[in-house]
mmCIF file of C-alpha atoms in Angstrom:
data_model
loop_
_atom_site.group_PDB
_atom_site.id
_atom_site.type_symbol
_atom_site.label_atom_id
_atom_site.label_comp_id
_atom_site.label_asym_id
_atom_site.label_seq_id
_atom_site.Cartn_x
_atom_site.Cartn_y
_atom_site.Cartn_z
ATOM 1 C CA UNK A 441 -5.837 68.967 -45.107
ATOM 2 C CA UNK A 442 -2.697 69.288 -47.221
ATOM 3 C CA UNK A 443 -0.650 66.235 -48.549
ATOM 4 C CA UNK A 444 1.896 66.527 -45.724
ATOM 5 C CA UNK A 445 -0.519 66.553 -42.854
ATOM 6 C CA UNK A 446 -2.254 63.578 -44.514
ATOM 7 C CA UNK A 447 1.243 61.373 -44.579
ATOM 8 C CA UNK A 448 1.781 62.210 -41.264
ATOM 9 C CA UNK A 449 -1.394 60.992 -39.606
ATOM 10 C CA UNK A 450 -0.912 57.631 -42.046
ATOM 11 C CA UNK A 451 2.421 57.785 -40.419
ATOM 12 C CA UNK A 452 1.402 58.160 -37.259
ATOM 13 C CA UNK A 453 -1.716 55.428 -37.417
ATOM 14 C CA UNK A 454 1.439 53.129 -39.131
ATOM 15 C CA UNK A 455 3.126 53.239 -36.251
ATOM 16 C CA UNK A 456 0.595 53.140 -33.600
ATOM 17 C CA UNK A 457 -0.700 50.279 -35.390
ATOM 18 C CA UNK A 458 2.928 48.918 -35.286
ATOM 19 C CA UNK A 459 3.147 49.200 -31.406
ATOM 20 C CA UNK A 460 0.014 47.524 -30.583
ATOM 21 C CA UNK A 461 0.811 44.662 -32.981
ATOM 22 C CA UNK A 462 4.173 44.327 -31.297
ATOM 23 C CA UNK A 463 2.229 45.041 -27.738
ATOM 24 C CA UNK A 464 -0.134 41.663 -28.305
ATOM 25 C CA UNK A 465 3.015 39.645 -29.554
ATOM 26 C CA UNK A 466 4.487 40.325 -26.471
ATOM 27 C CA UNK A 467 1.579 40.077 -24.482
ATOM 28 C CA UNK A 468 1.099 37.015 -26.485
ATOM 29 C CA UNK A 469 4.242 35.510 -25.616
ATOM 30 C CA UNK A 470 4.423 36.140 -22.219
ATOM 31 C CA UNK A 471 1.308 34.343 -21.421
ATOM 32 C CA UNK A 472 2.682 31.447 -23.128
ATOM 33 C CA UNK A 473 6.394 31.486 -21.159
ATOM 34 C CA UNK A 474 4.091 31.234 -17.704
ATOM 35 C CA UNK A 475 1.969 28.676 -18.907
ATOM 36 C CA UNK A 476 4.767 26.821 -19.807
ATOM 37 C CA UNK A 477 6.964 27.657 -16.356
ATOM 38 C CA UNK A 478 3.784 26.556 -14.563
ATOM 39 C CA UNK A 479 3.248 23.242 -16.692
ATOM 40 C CA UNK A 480 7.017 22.748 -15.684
ATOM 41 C CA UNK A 481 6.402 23.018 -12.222
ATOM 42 C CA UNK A 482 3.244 21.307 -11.823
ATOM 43 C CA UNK A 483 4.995 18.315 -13.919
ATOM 44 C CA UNK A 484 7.899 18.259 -11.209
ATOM 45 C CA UNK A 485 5.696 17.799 -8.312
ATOM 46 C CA UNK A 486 3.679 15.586 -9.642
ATOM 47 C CA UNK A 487 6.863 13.507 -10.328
ATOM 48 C CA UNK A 488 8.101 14.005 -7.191
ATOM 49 C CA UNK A 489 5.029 12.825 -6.028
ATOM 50 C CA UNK A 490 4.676 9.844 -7.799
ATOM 51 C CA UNK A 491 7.900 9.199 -6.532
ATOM 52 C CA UNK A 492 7.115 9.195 -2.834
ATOM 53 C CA UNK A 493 3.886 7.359 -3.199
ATOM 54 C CA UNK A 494 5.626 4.685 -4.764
ATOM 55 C CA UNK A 495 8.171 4.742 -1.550
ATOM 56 C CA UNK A 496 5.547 4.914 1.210
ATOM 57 C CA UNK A 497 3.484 2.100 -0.621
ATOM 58 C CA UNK A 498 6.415 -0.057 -0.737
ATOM 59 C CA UNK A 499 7.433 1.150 2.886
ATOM 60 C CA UNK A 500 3.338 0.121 4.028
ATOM 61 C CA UNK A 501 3.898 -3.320 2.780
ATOM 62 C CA UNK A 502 7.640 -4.018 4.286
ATOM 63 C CA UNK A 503 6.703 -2.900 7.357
ATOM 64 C CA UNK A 504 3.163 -5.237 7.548
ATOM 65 C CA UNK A 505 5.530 -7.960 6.729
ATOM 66 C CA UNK A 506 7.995 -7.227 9.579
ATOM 67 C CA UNK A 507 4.610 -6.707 12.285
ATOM 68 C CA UNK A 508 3.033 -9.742 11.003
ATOM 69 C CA UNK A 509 6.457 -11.757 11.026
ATOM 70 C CA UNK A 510 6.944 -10.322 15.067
ATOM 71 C CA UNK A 511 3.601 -10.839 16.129
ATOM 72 C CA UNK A 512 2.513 -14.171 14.335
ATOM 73 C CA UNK A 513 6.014 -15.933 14.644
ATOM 74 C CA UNK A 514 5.107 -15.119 18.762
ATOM 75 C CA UNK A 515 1.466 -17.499 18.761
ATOM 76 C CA UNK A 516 2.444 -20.512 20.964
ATOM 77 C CA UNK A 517 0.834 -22.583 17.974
ATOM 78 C CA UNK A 518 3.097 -21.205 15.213
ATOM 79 C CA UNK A 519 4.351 -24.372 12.859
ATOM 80 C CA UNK A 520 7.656 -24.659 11.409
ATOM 81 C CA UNK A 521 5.620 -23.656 7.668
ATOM 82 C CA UNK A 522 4.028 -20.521 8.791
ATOM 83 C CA UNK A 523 7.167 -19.059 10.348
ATOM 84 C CA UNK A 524 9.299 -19.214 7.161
ATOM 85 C CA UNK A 525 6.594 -18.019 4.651
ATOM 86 C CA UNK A 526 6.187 -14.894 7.101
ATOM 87 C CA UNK A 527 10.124 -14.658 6.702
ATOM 88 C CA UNK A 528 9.803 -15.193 3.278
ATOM 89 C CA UNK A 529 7.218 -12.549 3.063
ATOM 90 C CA UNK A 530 9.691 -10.450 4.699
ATOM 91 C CA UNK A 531 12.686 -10.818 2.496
ATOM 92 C CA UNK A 532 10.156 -10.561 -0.822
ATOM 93 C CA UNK A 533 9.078 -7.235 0.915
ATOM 94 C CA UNK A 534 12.400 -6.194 2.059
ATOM 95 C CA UNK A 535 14.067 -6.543 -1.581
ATOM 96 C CA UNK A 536 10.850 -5.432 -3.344
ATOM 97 C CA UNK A 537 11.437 -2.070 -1.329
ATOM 98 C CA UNK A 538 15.434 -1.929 -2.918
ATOM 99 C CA UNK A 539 14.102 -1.617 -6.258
ATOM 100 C CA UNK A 540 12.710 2.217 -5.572
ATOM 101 C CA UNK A 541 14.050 2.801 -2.559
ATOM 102 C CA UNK A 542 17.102 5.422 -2.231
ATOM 103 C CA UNK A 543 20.473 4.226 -1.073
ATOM 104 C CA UNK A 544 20.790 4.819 2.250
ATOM 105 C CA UNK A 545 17.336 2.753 2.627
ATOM 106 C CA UNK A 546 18.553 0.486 0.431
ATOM 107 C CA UNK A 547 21.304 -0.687 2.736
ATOM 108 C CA UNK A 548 19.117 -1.070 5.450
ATOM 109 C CA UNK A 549 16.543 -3.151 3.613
ATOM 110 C CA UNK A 550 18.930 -5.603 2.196
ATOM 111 C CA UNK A 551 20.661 -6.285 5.755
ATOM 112 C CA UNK A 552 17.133 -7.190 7.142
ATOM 113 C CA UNK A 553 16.466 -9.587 4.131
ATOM 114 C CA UNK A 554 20.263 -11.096 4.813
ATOM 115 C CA UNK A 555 19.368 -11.375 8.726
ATOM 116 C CA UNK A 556 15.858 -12.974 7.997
ATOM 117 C CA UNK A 557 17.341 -15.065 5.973
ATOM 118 C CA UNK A 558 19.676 -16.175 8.288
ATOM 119 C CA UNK A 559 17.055 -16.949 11.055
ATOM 120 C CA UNK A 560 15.302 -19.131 8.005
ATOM 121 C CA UNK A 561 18.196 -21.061 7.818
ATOM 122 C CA UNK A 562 18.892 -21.260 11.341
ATOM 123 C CA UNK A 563 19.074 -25.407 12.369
ATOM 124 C CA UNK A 564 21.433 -25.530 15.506
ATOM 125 C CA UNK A 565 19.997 -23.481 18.863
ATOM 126 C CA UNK A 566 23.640 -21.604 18.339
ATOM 127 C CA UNK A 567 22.612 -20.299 15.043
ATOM 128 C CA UNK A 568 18.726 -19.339 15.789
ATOM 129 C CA UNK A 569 20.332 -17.581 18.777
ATOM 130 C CA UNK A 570 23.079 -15.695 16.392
ATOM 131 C CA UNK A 571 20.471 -14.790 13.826
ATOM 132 C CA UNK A 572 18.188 -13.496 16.846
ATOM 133 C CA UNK A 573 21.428 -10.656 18.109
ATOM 134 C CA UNK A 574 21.317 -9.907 14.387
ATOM 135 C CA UNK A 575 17.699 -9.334 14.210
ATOM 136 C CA UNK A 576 17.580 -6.659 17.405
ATOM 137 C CA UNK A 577 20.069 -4.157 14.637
ATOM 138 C CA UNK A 578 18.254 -5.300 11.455
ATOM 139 C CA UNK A 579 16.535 -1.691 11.412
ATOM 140 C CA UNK A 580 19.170 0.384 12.864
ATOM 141 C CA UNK A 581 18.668 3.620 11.104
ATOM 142 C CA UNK A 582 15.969 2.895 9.050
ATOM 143 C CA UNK A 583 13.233 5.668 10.705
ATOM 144 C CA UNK A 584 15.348 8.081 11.006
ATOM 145 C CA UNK A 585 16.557 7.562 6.953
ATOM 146 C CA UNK A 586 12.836 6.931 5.770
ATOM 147 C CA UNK A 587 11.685 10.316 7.522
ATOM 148 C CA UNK A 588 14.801 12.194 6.046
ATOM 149 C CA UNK A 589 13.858 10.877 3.126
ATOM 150 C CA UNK A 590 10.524 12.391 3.242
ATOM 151 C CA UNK A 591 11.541 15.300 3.910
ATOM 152 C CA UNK A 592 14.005 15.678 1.046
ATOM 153 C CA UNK A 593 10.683 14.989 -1.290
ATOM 154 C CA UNK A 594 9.348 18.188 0.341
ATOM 155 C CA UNK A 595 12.492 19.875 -0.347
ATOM 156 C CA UNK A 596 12.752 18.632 -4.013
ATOM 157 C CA UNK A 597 9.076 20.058 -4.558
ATOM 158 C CA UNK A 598 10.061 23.283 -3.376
ATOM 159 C CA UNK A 599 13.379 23.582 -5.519
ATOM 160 C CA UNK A 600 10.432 22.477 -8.744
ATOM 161 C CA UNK A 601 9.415 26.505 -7.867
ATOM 162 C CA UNK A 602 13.209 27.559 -8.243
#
């Protein structure tokens, strides 16, 4: 082989040798961009996630409060005591929930603490009776907000795959 055939295999192997090189750093580098878009999106559902658990847990206990304040308050041998620590249990519950809850659930929760409350402080027959018309709208809204709500967080983990 002459001198010229020899520089162009050497520059022919150069290259080739280039192109793979650059071939694996690209190869190299895609591998890591979906690893990373995948970490991304696992880490925004799992945050989502966390997000709703919280709600739902702090959902489970407002709502115990509320059945155990309707059907306990209802036992013909209910004291004075054990109604207001079941309201009380309600309006820890019910402002508890405010802390993670959305707005719109927010609103809702606080007006039930406020109308408990009310009924706690009830005295006359006038105001037990006022805080009772209260009580019947305490809620308005709430089930239809909590299950929009929930599914918003199904929403918000599909838009973590956007």
């Amino acid at each position: 082989m002459n001198s010229f055939t020899a520089r162009k295999w050497a520059l022919v192997v150069s290259l080739l040798g280039l192109v793979i090189t650059l071939s694996g750093g690209l190869l190299t580098w895609y591998a890591s961009s979906q690893t990373t878009k995948q970490s991304a999106i696992e880490s925004c559902i799992q945050r989502i996630d966390r997000q709703e658990q919280v709600i739902r847990k702090k959902a489970e206990v407002l709502l115990g409060s509320i059945a155990d304040f309707g059907s306990k308050t209802a036992a013909p041998n209910v004291t004075e005591e054990v109604f207001h620590n079941l309201g009380q249990h309600v309006v820890n519950s019910s402002m508890r929930f405010t802390a993670y809850a959305p707005i719109e659930l927010t609103g809702v929760a606080v007006q039930l603490a406020g109308t408990v409350q009310i009924g706690l402080m009830a005295r006359t027959p006038d105001e037990k009776m006022h805080a009772l018309q209260l009580a019947t709208s305490a809620m308005k809204g709430w089930t239809e907000q909590y299950f929009t709500l929930m599914g918003e967080y199904e929403k918000r983990r599909s838009d973590c795959m956007n």
